[in-house]
XYZ file of N, CA, C and O in Angstrom:
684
model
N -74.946 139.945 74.348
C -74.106 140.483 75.390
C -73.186 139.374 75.868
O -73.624 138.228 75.965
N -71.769 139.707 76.207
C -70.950 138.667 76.836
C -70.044 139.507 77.366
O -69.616 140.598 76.988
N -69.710 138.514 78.741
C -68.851 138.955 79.905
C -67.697 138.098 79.366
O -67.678 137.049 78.723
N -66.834 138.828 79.804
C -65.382 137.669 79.539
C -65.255 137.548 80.942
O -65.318 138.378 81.849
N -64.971 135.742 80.903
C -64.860 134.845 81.983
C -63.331 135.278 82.881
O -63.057 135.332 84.080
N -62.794 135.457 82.007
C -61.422 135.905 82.513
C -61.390 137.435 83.130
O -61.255 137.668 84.331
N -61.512 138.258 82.289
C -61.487 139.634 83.112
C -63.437 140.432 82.897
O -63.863 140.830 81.813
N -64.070 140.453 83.925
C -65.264 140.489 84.109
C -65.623 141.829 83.832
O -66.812 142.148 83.841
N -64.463 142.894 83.512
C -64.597 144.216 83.421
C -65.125 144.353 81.894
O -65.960 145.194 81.561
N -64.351 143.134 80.741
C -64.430 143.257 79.508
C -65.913 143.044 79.110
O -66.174 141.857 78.919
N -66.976 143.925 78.934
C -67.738 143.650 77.942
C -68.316 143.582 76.750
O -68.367 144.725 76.296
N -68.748 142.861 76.064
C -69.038 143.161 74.604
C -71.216 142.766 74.028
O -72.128 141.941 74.090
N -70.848 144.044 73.570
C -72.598 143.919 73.439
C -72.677 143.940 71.663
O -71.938 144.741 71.089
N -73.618 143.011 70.806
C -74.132 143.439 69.682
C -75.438 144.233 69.590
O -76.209 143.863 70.475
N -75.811 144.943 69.022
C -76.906 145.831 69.152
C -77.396 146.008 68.108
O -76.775 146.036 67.046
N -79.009 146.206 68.292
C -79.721 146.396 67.199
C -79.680 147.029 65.725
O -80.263 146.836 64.659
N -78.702 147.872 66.213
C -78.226 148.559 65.010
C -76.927 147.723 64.145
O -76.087 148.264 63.425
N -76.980 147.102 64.278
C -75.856 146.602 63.548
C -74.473 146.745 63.938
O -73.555 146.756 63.118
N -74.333 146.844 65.079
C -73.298 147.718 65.792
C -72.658 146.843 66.424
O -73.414 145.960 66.829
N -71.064 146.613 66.828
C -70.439 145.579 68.266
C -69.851 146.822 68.939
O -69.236 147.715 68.356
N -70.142 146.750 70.336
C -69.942 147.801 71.285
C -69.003 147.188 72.222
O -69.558 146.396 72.983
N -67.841 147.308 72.379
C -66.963 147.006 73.848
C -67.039 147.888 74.856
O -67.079 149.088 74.584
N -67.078 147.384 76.386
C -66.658 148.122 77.355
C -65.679 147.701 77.773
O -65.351 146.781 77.023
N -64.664 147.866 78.892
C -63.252 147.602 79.150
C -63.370 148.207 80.451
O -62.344 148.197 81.131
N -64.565 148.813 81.016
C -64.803 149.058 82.550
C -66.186 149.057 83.197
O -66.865 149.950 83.705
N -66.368 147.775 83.010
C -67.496 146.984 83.774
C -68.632 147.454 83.340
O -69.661 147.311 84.002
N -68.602 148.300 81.764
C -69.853 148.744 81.234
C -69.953 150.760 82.232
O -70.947 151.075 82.886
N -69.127 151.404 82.114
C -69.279 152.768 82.033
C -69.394 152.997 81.397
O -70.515 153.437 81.140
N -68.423 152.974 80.433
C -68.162 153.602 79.258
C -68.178 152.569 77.714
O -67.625 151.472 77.650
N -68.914 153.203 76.599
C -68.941 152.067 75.854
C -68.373 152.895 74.375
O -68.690 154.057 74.119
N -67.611 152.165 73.617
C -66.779 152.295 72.338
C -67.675 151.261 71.158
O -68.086 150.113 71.323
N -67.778 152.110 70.011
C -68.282 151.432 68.906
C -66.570 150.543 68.773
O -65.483 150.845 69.264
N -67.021 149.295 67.824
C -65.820 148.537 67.807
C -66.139 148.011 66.237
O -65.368 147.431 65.472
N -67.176 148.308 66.076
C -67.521 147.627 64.398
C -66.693 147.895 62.942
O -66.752 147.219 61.915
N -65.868 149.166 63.221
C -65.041 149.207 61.968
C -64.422 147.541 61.624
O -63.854 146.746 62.373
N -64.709 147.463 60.549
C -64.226 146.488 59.916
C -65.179 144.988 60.005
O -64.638 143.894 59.843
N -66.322 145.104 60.222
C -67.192 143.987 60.130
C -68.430 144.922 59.060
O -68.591 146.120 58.829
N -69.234 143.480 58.541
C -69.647 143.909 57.462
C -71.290 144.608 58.204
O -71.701 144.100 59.247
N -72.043 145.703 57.573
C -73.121 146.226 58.079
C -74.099 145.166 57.727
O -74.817 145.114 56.729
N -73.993 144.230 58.834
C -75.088 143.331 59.019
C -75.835 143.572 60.139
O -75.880 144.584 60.839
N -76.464 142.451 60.239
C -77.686 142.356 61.907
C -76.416 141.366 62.823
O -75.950 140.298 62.424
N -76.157 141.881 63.758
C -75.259 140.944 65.042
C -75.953 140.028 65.399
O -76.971 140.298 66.036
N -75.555 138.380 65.042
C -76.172 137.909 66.213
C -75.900 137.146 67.403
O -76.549 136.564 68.272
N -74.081 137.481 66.969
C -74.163 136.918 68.480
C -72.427 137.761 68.979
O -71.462 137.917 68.231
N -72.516 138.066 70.094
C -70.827 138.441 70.340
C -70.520 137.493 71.438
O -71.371 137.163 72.264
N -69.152 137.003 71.443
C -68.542 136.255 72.655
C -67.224 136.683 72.726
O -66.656 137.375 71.881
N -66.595 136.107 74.111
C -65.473 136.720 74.634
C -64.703 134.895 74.765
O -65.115 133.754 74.975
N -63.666 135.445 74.544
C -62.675 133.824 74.563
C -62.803 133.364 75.574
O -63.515 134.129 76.224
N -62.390 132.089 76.442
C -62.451 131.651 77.571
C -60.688 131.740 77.606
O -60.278 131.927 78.752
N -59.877 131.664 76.827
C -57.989 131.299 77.449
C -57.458 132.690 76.488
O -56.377 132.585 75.908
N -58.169 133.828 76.368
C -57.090 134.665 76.220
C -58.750 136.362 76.163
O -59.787 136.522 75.519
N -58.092 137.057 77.110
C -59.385 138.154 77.369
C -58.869 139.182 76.011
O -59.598 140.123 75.696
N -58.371 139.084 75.719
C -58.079 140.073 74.244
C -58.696 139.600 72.991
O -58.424 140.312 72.025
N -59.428 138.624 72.759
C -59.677 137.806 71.950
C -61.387 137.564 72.156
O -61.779 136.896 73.112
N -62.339 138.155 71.193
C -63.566 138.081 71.031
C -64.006 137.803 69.530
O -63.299 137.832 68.523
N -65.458 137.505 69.656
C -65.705 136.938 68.184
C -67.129 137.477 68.243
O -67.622 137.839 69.311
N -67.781 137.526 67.090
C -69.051 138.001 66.554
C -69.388 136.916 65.012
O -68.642 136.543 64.106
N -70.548 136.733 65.233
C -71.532 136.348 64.428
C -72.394 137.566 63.792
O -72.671 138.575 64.440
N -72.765 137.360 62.510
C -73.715 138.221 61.665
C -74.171 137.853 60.711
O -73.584 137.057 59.978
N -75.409 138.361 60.448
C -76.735 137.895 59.273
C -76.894 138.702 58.493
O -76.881 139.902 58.769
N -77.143 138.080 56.959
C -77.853 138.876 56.212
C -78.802 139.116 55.944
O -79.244 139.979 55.185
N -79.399 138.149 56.719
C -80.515 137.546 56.047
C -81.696 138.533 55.991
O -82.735 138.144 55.457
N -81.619 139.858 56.528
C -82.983 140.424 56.529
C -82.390 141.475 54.998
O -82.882 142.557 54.679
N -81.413 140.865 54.381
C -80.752 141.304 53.622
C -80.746 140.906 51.919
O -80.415 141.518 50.903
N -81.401 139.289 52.264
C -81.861 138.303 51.187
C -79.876 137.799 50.616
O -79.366 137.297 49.614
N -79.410 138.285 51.867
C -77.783 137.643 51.576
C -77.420 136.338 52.498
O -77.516 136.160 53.712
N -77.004 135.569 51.521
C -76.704 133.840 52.771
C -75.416 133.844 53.277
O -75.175 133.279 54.344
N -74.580 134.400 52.655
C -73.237 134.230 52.989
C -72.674 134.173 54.735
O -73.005 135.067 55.513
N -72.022 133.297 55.059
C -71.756 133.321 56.170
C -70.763 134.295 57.386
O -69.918 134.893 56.718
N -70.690 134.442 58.033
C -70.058 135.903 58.903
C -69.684 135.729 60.289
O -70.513 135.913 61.181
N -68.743 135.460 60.478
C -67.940 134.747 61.318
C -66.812 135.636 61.353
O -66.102 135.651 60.348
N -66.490 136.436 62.394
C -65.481 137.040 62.334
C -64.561 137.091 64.056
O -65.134 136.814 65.109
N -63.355 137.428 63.977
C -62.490 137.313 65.579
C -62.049 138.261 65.791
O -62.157 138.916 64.754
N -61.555 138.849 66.553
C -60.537 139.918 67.073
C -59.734 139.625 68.215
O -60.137 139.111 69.258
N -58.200 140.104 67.862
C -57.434 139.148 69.248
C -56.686 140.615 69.470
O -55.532 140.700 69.050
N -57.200 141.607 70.017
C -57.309 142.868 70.194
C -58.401 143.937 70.840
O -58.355 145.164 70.755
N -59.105 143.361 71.314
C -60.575 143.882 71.574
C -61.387 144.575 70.574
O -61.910 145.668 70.790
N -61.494 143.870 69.383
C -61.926 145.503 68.505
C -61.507 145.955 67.312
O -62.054 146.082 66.216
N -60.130 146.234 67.849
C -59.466 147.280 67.187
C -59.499 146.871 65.252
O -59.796 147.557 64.275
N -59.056 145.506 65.404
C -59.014 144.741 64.066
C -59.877 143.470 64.360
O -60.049 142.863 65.417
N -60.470 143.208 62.843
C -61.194 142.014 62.516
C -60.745 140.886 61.943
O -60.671 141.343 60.802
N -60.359 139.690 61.822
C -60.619 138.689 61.005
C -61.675 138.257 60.577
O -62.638 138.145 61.335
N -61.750 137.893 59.185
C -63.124 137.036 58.944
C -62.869 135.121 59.022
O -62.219 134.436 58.233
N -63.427 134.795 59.915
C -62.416 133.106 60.260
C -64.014 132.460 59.220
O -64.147 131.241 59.119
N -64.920 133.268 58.645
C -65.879 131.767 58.203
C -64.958 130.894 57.139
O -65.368 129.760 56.889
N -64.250 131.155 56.764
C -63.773 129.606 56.314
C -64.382 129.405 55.024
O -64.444 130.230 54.112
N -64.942 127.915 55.043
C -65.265 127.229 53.961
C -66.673 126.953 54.323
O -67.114 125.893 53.880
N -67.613 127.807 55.157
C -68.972 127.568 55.568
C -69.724 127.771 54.927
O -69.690 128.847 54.329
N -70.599 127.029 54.748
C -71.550 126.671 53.204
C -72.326 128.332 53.382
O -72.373 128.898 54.474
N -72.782 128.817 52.343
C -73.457 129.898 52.241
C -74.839 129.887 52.950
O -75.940 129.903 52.400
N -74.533 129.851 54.436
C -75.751 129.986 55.097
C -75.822 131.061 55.915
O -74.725 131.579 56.125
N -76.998 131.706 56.592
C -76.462 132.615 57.511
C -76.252 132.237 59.009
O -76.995 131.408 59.533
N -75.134 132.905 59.777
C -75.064 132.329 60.881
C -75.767 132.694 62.050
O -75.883 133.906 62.229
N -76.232 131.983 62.836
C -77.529 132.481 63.469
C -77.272 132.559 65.057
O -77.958 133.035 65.961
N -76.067 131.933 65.055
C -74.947 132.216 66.762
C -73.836 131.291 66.829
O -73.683 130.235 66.215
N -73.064 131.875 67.700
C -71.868 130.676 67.748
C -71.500 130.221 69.322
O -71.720 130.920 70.311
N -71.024 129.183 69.324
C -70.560 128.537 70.673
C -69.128 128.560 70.881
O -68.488 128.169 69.906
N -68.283 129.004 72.149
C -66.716 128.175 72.185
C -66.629 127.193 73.208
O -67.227 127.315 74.277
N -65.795 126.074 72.877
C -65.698 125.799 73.629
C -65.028 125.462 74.486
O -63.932 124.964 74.231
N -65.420 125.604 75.643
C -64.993 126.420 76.792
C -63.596 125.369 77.588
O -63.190 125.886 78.629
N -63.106 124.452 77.325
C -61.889 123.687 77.246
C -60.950 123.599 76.176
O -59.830 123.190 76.482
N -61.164 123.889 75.013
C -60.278 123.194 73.690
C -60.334 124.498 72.915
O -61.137 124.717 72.008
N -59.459 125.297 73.326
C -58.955 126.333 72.020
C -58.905 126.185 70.644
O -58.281 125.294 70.069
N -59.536 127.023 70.133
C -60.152 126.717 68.460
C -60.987 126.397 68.011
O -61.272 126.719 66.858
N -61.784 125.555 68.823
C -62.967 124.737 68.797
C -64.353 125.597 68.919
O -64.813 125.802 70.043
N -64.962 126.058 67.851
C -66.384 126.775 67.521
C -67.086 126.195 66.851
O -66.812 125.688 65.763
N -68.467 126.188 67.625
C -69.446 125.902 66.934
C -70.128 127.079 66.300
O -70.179 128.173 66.863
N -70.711 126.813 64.991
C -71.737 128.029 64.666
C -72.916 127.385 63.713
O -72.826 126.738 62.670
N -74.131 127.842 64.527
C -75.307 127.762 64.005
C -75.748 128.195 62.993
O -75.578 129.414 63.031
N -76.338 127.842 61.876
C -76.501 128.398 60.511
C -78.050 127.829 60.604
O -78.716 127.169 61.402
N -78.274 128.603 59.055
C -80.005 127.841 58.675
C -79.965 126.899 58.293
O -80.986 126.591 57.680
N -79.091 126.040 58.341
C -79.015 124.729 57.785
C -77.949 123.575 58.645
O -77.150 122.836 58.069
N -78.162 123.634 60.126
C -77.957 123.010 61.003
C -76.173 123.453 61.279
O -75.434 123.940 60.422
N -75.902 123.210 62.316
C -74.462 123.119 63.020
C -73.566 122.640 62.243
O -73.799 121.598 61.630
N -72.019 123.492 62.075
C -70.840 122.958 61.744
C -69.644 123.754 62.461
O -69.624 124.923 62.846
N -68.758 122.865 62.515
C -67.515 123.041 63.838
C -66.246 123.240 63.363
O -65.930 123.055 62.187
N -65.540 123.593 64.187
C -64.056 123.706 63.493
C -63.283 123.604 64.907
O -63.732 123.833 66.030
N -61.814 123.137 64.471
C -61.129 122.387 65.982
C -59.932 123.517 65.147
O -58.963 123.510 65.907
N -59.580 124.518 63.860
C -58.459 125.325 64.207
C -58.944 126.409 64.267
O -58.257 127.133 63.546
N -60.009 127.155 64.858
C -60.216 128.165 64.986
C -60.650 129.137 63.766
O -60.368 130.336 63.770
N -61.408 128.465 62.659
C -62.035 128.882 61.374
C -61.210 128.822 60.259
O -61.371 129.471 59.225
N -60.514 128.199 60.441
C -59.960 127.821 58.533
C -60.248 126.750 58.176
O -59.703 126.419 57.124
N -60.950 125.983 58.657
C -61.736 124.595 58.076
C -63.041 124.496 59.201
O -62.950 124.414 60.426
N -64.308 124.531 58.337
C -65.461 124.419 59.324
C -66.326 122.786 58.329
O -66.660 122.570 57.164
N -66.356 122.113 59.452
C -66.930 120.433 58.842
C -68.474 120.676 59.766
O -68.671 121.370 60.763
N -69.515 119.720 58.901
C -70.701 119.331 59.312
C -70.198 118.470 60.773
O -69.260 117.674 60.730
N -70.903 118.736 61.944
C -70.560 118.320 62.920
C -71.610 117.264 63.692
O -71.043 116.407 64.370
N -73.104 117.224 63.667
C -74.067 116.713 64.085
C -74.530 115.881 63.146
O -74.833 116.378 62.061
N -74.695 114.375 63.360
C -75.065 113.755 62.258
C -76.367 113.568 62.938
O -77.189 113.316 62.057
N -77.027 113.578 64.303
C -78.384 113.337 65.122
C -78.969 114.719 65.009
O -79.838 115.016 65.829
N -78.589 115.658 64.049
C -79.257 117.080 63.770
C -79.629 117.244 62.329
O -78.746 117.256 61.472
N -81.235 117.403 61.939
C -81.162 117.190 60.798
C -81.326 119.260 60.437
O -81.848 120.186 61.059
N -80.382 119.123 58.828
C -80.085 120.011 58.538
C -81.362 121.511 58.514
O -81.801 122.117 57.536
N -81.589 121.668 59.670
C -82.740 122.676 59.931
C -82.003 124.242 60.257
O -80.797 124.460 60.375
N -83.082 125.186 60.353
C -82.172 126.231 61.231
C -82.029 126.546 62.654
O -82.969 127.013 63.297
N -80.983 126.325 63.116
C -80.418 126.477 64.509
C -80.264 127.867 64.687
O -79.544 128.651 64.069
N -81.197 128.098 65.806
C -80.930 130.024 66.340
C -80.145 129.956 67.551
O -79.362 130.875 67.795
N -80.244 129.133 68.211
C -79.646 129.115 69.272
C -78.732 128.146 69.692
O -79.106 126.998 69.451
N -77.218 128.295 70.466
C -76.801 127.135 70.892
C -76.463 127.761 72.634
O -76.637 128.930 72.978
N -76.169 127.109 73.157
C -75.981 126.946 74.469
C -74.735 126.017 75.030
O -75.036 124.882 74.663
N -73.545 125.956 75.707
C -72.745 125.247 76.517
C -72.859 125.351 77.848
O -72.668 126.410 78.446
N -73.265 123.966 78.552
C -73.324 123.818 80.168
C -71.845 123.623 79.731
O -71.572 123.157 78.625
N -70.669 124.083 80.850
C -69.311 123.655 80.628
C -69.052 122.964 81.724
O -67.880 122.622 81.875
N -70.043 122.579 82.761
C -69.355 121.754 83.664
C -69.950 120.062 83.599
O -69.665 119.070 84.270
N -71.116 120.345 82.196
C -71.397 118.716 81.528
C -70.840 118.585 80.542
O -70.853 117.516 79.932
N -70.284 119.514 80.182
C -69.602 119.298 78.453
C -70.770 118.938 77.703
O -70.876 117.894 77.061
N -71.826 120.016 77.823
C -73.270 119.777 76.942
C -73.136 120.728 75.967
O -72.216 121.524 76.154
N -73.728 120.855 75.077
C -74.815 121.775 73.757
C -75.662 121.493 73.848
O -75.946 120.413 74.366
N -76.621 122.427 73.334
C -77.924 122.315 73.674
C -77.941 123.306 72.421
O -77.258 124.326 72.329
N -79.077 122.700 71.231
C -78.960 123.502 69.765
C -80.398 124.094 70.059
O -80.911 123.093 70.560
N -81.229 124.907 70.075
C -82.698 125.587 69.522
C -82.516 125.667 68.234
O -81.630 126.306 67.666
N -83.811 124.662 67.487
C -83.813 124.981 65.814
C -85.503 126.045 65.450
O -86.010 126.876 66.204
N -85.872 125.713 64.417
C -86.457 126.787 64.250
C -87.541 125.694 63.577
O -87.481 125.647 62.349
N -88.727 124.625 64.348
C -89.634 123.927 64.259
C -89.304 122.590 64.387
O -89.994 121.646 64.004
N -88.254 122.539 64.922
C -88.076 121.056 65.323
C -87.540 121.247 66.714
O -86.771 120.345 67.045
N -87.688 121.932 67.375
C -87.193 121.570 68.863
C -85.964 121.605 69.353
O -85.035 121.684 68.549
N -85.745 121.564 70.486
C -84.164 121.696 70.527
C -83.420 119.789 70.711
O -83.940 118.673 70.724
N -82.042 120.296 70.818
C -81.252 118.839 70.476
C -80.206 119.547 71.896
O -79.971 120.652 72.384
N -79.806 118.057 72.125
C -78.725 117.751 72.942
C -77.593 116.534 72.580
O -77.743 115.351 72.275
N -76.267 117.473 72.778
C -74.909 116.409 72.550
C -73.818 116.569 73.792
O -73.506 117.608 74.373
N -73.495 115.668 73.944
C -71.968 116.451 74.775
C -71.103 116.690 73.482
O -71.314 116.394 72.306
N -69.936 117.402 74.179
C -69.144 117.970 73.520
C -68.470 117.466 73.195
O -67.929 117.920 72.187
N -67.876 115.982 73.814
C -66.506 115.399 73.514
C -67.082 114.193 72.779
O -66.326 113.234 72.629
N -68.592 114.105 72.201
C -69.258 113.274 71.120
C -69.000 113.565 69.622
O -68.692 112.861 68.660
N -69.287 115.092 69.834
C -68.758 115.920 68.193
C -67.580 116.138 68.161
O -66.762 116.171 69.080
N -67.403 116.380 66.491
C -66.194 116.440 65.870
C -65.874 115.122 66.203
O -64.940 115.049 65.405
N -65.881 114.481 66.511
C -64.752 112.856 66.375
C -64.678 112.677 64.978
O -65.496 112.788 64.064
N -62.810 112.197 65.089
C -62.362 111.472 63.725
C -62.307 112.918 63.102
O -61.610 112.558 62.154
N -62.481 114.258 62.874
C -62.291 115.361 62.311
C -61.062 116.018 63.027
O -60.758 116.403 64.156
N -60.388 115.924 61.476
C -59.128 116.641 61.769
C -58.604 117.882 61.464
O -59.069 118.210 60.372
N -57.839 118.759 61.910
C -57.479 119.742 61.846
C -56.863 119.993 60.302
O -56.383 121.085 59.998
């Protein structure tokens, strides 16, 4: 589930069914929005922080025995999809982060540790060199420490600030 920071009316839910659901009035009324993403498991939806028309979704195959990665945007609420995974190693993605100052800048969690991108998914680089390549289910941004906070899947969770990663990675 995610609220957009900007207009609080916009919501977007992934659901068990494989489904991304928008609302556009504070959750009355809710619209399937999934045409055009692939029938996977959701696992994560977010709403942009510098433009409320603009949301993104994460999805797995994995209960699918498929690795491929699934990373997709919409700068429309919905209506149309991009697929931004890029050049992301064939893992599945297990959630994604924005972050919440620097347009373009996503993190996404895979089974095989964190990788980032500073243009908004046409180049995604290994980003954590203090993360060893495990699976990350969860990430988290405090935005007023400029933290991450990764949950892996038997090693515990990790902490970076934000303006530590990506250095020296260029667009």
């Amino acid at each position: 589930l995610s609220i957009s920071p900007l207009d609080p009316s916009i919501v977007v839910a992934g659901t068990g069914d494989g489904k991304v659901q928008i609302s556009t009035n504070d959750g009355q009324t809710w619209q399937d929005i999934s045409a055009g993403l692939p029938n996977r498991w959701v696992t994560k939806v977010a709403n942009d922080p510098f433009d409320p028309q603009t949301i993104y979704a994460s999805l797995s195959g994995f209960r699918w025995d498929e690795a491929l990665p699934h990373v997709f945007k919409s700068t429309n609420l919905g209506t149309t999809w991009t697929d931004i995974s890029g050049n992301l190693p064939e893992f599945p993605v297990n959630d994604i982060a924005l972050d919440p100052d620097i347009p373009g800048r996503i993190f996404a969690a895979t089974d095989a540790g964190i990788y980032g991108t500073t243009n908004g998914g046409l180049n995604w680089h290994w980003i954590w060199d203090g993360l060893p390549a495990v699976p990350v289910y969860a990430l988290k941004v405090h935005a007023p420490s400029r933290t991450i906070v990764a949950g892996t899947y038997g090693l515990s969770s990790y902490k970076a600030q934000l303006n530590d990663l990506m250095t020296g990675v260029t667009t």
